Coordinates of N, CA, C and O in Angstrom, one line a residue:
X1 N 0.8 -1.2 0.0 CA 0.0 0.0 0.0 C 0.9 1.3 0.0 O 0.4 2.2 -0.6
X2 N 2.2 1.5 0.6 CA 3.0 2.4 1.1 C 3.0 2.8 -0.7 O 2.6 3.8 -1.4
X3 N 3.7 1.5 -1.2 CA 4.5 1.4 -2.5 C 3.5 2.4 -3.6 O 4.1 3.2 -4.4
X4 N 2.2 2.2 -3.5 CA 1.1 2.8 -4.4 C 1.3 4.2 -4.3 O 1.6 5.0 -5.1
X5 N 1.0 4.5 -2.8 CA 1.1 5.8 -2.8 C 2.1 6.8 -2.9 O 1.9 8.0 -2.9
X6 N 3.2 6.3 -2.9 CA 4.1 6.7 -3.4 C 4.7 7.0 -5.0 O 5.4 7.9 -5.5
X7 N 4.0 5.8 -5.7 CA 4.0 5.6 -7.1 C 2.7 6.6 -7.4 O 2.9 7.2 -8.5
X8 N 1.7 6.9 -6.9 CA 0.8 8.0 -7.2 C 1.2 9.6 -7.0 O 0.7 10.6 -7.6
X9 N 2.2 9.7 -5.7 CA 3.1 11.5 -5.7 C 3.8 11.6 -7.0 O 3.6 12.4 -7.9
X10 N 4.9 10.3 -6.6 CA 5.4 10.4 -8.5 C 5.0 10.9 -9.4 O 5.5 11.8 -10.1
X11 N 3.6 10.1 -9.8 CA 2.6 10.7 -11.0 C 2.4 11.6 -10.9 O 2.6 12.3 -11.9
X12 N 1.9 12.5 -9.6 CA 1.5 13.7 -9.7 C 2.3 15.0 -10.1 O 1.9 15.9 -10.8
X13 N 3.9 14.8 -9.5 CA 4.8 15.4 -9.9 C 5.2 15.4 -10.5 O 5.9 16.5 -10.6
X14 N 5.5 14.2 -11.8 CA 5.8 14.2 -13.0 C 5.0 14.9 -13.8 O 5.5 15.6 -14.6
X15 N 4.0 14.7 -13.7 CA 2.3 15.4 -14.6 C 2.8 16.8 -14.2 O 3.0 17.4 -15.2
X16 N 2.9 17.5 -13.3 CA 3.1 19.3 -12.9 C 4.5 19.5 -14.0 O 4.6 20.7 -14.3
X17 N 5.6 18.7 -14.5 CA 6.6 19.5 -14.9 C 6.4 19.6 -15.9 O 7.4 20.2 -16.3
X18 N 5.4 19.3 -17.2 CA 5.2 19.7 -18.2 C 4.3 21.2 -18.4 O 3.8 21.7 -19.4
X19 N 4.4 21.5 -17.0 CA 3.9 22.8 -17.1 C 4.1 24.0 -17.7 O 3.2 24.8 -18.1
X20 N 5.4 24.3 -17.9 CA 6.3 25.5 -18.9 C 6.3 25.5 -19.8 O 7.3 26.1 -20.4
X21 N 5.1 24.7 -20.7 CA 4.6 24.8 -21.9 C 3.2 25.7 -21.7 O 2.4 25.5 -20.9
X22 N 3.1 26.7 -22.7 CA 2.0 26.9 -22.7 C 0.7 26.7 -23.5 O 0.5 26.8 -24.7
X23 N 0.1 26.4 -23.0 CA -1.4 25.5 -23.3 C -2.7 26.8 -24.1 O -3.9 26.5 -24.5
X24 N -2.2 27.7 -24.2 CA -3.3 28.9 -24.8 C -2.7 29.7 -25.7 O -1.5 29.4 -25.7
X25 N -2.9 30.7 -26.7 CA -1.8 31.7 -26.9 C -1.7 32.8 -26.0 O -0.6 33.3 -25.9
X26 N -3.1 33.5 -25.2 CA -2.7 33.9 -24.3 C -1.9 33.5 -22.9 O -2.1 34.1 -21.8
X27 N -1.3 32.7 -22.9 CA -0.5 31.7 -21.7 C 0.9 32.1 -22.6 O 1.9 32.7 -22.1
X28 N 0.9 31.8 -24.0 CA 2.4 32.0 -24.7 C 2.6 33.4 -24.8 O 3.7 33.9 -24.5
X29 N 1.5 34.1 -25.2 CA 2.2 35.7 -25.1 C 2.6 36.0 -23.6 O 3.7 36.5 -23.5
X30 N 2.1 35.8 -22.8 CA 2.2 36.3 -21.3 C 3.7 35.9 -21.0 O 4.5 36.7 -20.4
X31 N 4.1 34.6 -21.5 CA 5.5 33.8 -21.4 C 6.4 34.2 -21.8 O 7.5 34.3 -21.4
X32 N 5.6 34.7 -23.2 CA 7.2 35.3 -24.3 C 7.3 36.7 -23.9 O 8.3 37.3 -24.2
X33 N 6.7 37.3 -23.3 CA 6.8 38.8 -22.9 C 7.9 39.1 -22.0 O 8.8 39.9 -22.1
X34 N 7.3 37.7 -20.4 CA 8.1 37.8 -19.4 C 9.5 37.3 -19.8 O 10.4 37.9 -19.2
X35 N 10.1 36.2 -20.8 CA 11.2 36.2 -20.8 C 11.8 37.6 -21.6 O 13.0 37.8 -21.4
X36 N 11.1 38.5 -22.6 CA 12.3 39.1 -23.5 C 12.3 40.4 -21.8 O 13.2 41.2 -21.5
X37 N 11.4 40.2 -21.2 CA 11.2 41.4 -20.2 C 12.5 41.3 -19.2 O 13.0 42.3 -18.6
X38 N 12.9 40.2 -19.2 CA 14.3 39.3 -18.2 C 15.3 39.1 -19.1 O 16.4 39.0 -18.6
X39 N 15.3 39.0 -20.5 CA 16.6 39.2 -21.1 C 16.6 37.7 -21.4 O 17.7 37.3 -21.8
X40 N 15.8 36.8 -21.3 CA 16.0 35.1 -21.5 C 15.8 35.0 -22.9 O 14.8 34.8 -23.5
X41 N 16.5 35.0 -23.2 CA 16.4 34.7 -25.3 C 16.2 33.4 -25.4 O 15.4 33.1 -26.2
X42 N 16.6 32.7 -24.9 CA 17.0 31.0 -25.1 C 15.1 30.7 -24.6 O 14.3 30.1 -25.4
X43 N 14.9 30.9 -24.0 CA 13.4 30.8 -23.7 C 12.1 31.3 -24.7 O 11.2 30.7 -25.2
X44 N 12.5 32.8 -24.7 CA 12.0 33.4 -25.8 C 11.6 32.7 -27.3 O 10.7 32.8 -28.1
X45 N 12.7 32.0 -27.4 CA 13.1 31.2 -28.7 C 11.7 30.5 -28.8 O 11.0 30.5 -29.9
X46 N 11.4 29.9 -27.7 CA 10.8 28.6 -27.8 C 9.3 28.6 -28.2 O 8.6 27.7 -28.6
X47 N 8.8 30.7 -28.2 CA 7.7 31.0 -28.2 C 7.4 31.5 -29.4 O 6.3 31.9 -29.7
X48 N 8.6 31.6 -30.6 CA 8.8 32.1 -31.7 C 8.7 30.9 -32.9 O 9.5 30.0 -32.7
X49 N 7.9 31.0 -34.1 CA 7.6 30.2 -35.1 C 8.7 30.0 -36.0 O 9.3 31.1 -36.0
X50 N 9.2 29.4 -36.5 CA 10.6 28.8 -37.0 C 11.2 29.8 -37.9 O 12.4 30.0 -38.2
X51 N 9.7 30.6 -38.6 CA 10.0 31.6 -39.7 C 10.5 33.0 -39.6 O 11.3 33.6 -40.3
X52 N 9.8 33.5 -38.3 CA 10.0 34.5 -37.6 C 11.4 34.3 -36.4 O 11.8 35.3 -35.7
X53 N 11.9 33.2 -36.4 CA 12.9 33.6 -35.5 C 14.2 33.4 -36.5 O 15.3 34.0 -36.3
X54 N 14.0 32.5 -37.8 CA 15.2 32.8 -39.4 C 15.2 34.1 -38.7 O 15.9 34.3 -37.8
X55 N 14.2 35.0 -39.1 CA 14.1 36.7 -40.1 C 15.1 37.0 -38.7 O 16.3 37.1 -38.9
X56 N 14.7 37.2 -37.5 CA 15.0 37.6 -36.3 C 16.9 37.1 -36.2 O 17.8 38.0 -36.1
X57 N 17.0 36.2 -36.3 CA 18.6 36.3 -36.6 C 19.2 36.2 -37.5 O 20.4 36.0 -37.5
X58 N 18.5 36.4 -38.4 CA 19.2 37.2 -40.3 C 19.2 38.1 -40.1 O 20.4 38.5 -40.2
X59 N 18.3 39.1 -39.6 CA 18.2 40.7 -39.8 C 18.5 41.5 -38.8 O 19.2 42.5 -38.9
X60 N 17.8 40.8 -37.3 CA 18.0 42.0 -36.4 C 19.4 41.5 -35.5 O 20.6 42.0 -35.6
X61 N 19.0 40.4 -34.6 CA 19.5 39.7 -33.5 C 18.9 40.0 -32.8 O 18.5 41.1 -32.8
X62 N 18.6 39.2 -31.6 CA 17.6 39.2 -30.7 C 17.4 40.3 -29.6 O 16.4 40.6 -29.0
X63 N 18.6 40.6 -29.4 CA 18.7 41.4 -28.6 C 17.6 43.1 -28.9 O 17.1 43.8 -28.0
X64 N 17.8 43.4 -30.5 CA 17.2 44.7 -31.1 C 15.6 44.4 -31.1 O 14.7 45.2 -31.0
X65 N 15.4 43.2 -31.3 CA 13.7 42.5 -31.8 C 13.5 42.8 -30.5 O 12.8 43.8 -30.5
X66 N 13.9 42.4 -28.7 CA 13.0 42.5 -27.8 C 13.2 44.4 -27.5 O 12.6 45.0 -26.7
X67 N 13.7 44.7 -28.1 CA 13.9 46.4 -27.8 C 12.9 46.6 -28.9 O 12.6 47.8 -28.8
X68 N 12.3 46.0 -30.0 CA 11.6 46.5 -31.1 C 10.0 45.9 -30.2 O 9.0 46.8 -30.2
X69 N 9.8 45.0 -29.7 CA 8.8 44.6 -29.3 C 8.2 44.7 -27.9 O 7.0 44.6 -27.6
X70 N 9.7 45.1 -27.0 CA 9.0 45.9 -26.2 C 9.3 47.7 -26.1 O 10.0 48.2 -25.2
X71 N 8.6 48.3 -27.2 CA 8.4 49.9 -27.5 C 9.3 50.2 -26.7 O 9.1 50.7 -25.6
X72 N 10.7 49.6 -27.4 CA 12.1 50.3 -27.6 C 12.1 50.2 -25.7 O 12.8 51.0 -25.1
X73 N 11.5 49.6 -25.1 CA 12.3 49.0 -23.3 C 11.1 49.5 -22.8 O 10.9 48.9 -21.8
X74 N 9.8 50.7 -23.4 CA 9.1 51.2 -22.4 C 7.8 49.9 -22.1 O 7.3 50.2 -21.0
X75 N 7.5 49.1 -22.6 CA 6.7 48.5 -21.9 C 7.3 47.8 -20.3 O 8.2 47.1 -20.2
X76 N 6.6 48.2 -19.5 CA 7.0 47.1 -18.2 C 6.0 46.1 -17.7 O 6.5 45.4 -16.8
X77 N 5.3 45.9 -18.0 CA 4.1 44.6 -18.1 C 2.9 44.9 -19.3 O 2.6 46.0 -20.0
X78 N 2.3 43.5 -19.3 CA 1.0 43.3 -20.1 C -0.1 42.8 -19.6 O 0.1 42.2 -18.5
X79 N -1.0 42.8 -20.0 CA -2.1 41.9 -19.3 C -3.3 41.5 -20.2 O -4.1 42.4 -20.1
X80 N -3.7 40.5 -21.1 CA -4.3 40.0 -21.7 C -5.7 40.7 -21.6 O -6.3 41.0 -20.6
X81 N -6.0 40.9 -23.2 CA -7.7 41.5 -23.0 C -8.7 40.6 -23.8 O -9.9 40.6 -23.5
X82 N -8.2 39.9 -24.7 CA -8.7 39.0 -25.6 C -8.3 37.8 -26.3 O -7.1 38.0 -26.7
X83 N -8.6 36.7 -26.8 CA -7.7 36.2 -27.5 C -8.7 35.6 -28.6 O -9.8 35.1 -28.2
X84 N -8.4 35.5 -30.1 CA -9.2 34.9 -31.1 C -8.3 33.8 -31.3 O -7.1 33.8 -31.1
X85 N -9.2 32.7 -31.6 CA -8.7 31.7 -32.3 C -9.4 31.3 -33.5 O -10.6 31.6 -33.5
X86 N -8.9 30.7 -34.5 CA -9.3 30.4 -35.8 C -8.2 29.1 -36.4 O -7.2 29.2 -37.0
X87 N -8.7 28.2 -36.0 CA -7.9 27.2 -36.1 C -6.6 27.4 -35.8 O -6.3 27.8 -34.7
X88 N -5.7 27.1 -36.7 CA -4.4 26.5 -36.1 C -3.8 28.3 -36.0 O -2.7 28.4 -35.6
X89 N -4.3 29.4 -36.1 CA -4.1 30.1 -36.0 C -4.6 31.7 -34.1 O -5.6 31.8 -33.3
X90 N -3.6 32.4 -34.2 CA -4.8 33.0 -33.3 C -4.4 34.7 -33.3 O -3.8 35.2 -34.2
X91 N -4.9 35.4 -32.2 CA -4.9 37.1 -32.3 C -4.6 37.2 -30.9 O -5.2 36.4 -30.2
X92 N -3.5 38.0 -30.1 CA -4.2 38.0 -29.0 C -3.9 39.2 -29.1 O -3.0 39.7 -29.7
X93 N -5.2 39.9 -28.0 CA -4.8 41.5 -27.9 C -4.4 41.4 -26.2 O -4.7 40.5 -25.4
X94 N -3.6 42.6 -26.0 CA -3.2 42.8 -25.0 C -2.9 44.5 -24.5 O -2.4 45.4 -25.2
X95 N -3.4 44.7 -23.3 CA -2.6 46.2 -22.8 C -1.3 46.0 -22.8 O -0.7 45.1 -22.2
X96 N -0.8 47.0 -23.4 CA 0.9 47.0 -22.4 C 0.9 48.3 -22.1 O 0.8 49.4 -22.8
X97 N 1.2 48.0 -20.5 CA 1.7 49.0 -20.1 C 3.2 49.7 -19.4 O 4.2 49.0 -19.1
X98 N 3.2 50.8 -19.4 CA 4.4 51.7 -20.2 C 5.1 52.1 -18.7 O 4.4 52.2 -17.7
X99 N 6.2 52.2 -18.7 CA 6.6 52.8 -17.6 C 6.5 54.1 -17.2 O 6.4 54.5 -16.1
X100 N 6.5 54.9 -18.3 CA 5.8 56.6 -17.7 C 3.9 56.6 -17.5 O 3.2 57.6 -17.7
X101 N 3.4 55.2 -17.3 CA 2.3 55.4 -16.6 C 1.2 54.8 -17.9 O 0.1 54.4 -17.5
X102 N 1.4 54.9 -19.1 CA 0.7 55.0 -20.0 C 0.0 54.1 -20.2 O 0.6 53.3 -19.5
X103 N -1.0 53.5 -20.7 CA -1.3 52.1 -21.4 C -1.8 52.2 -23.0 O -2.3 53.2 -23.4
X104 N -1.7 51.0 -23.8 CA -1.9 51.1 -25.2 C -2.1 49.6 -25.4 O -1.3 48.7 -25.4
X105 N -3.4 49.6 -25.8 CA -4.0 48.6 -26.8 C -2.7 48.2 -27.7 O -2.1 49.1 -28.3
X106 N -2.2 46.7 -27.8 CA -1.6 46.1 -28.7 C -2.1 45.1 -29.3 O -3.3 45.0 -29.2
X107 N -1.5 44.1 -30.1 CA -2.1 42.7 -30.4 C -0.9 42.0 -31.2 O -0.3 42.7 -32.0
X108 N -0.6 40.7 -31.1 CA 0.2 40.1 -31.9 C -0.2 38.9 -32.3 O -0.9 38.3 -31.5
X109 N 0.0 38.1 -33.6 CA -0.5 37.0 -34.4 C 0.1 36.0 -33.7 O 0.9 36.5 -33.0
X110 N 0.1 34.4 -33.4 CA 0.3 33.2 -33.2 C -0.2 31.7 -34.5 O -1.2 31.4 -35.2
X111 N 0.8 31.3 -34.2 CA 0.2 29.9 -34.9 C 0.8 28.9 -34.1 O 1.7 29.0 -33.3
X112 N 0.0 27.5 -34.7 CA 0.1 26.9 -33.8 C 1.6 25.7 -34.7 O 1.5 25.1 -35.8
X113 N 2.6 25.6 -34.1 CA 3.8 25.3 -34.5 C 4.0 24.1 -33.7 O 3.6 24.3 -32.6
X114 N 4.5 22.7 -34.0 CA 5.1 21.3 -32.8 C 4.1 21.5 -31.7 O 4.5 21.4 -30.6
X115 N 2.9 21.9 -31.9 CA 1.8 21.4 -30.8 C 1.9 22.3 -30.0 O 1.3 22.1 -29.0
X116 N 2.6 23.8 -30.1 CA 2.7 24.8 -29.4 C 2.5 26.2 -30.3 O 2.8 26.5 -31.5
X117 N 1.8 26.9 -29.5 CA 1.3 28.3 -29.8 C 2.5 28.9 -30.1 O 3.4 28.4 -29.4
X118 N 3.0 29.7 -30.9 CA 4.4 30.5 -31.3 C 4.3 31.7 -32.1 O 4.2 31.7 -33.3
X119 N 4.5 32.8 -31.1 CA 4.3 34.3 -32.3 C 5.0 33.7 -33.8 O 5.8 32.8 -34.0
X120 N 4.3 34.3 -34.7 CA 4.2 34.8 -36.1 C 4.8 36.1 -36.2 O 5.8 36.4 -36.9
X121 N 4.1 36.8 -35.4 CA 4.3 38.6 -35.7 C 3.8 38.9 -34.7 O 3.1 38.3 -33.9
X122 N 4.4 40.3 -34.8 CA 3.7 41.5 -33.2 C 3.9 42.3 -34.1 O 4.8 42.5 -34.8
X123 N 2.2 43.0 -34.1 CA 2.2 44.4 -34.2 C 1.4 45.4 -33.6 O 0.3 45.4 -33.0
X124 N 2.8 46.5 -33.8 CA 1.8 47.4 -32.4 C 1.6 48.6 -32.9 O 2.1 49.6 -32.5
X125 N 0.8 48.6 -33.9 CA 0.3 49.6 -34.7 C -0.9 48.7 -35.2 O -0.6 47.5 -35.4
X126 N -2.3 49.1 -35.4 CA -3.5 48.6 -35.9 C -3.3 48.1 -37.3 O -3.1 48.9 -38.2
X127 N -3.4 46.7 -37.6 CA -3.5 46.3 -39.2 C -4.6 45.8 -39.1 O -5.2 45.6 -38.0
X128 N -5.0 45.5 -40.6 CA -6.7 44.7 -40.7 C -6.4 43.2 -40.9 O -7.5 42.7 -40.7
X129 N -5.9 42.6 -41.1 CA -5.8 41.0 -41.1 C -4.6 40.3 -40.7 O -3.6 40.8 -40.3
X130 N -5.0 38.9 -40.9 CA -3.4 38.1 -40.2 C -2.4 38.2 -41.2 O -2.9 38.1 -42.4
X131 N -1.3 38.2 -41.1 CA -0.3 38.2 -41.7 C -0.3 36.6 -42.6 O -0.7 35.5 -42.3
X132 N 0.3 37.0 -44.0 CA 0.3 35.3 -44.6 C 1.8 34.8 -44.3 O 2.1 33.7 -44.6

């Protein structure tokens, strides 16, 4: 009997460490936010679609992309206002708010990539459709 319950904590704690995946695209924006927010690129990575992280180390390097994405350092948190889904694809809008106090409606694209949600694009200027 000892043996069982013991073989059932196991389960339970193996089952919690697959947690640092995110399961929504709002769960993945909130994720990829907080690591470029900490400087974690290697993490960040993991939230970015295969196509968009080429462009990101052909063109920029990562380091300019999270200064482009978070409005050049001023955002200091976000907080989820909506999220669309449309199949393998999604929308999420979000506030980010600004360190001189400000807040601004944003939104960035996701698709769904190896069974995980992964930006496409961030834009933080109003466009009318998803990006192809």
């Amino acid at each position: 009997m000892r043996f069982l319950k013991l073989l059932f904590i196991l389960v339970l704690l193996l089952s919690g460490c697959n947690q640092e995946k995110p399961s929504s695209p709002s769960e993945s924006t909130k994720a990829f936010f907080e690591y470029a927010f900490n400087g974690n690129y290697s993490k960040m990575k993991t939230h970015m679609n295969k196509q968009l992280l080429e462009i990101v180390e052909e063109s920029y390097g990562m380091e300019e992309y999270v200064y482009d994405v978070t409005d050049n350092g001023s955002i200091k948190s976000i907080s989820i206002i909506k999220e669309v889904i449309d199949g393998n694809r999604a929308t999420v809008h979000y506030l980010a708010k600004m360190k001189n106090g400000k807040e601004e409606e944003q939104k960035t694209y996701l698709i769904r990539e190896d069974d995980l949600w992964k930006f496409k694009f961030i834009q933080l200027s109003e466009i009318k459709e998803f990006p192809k």
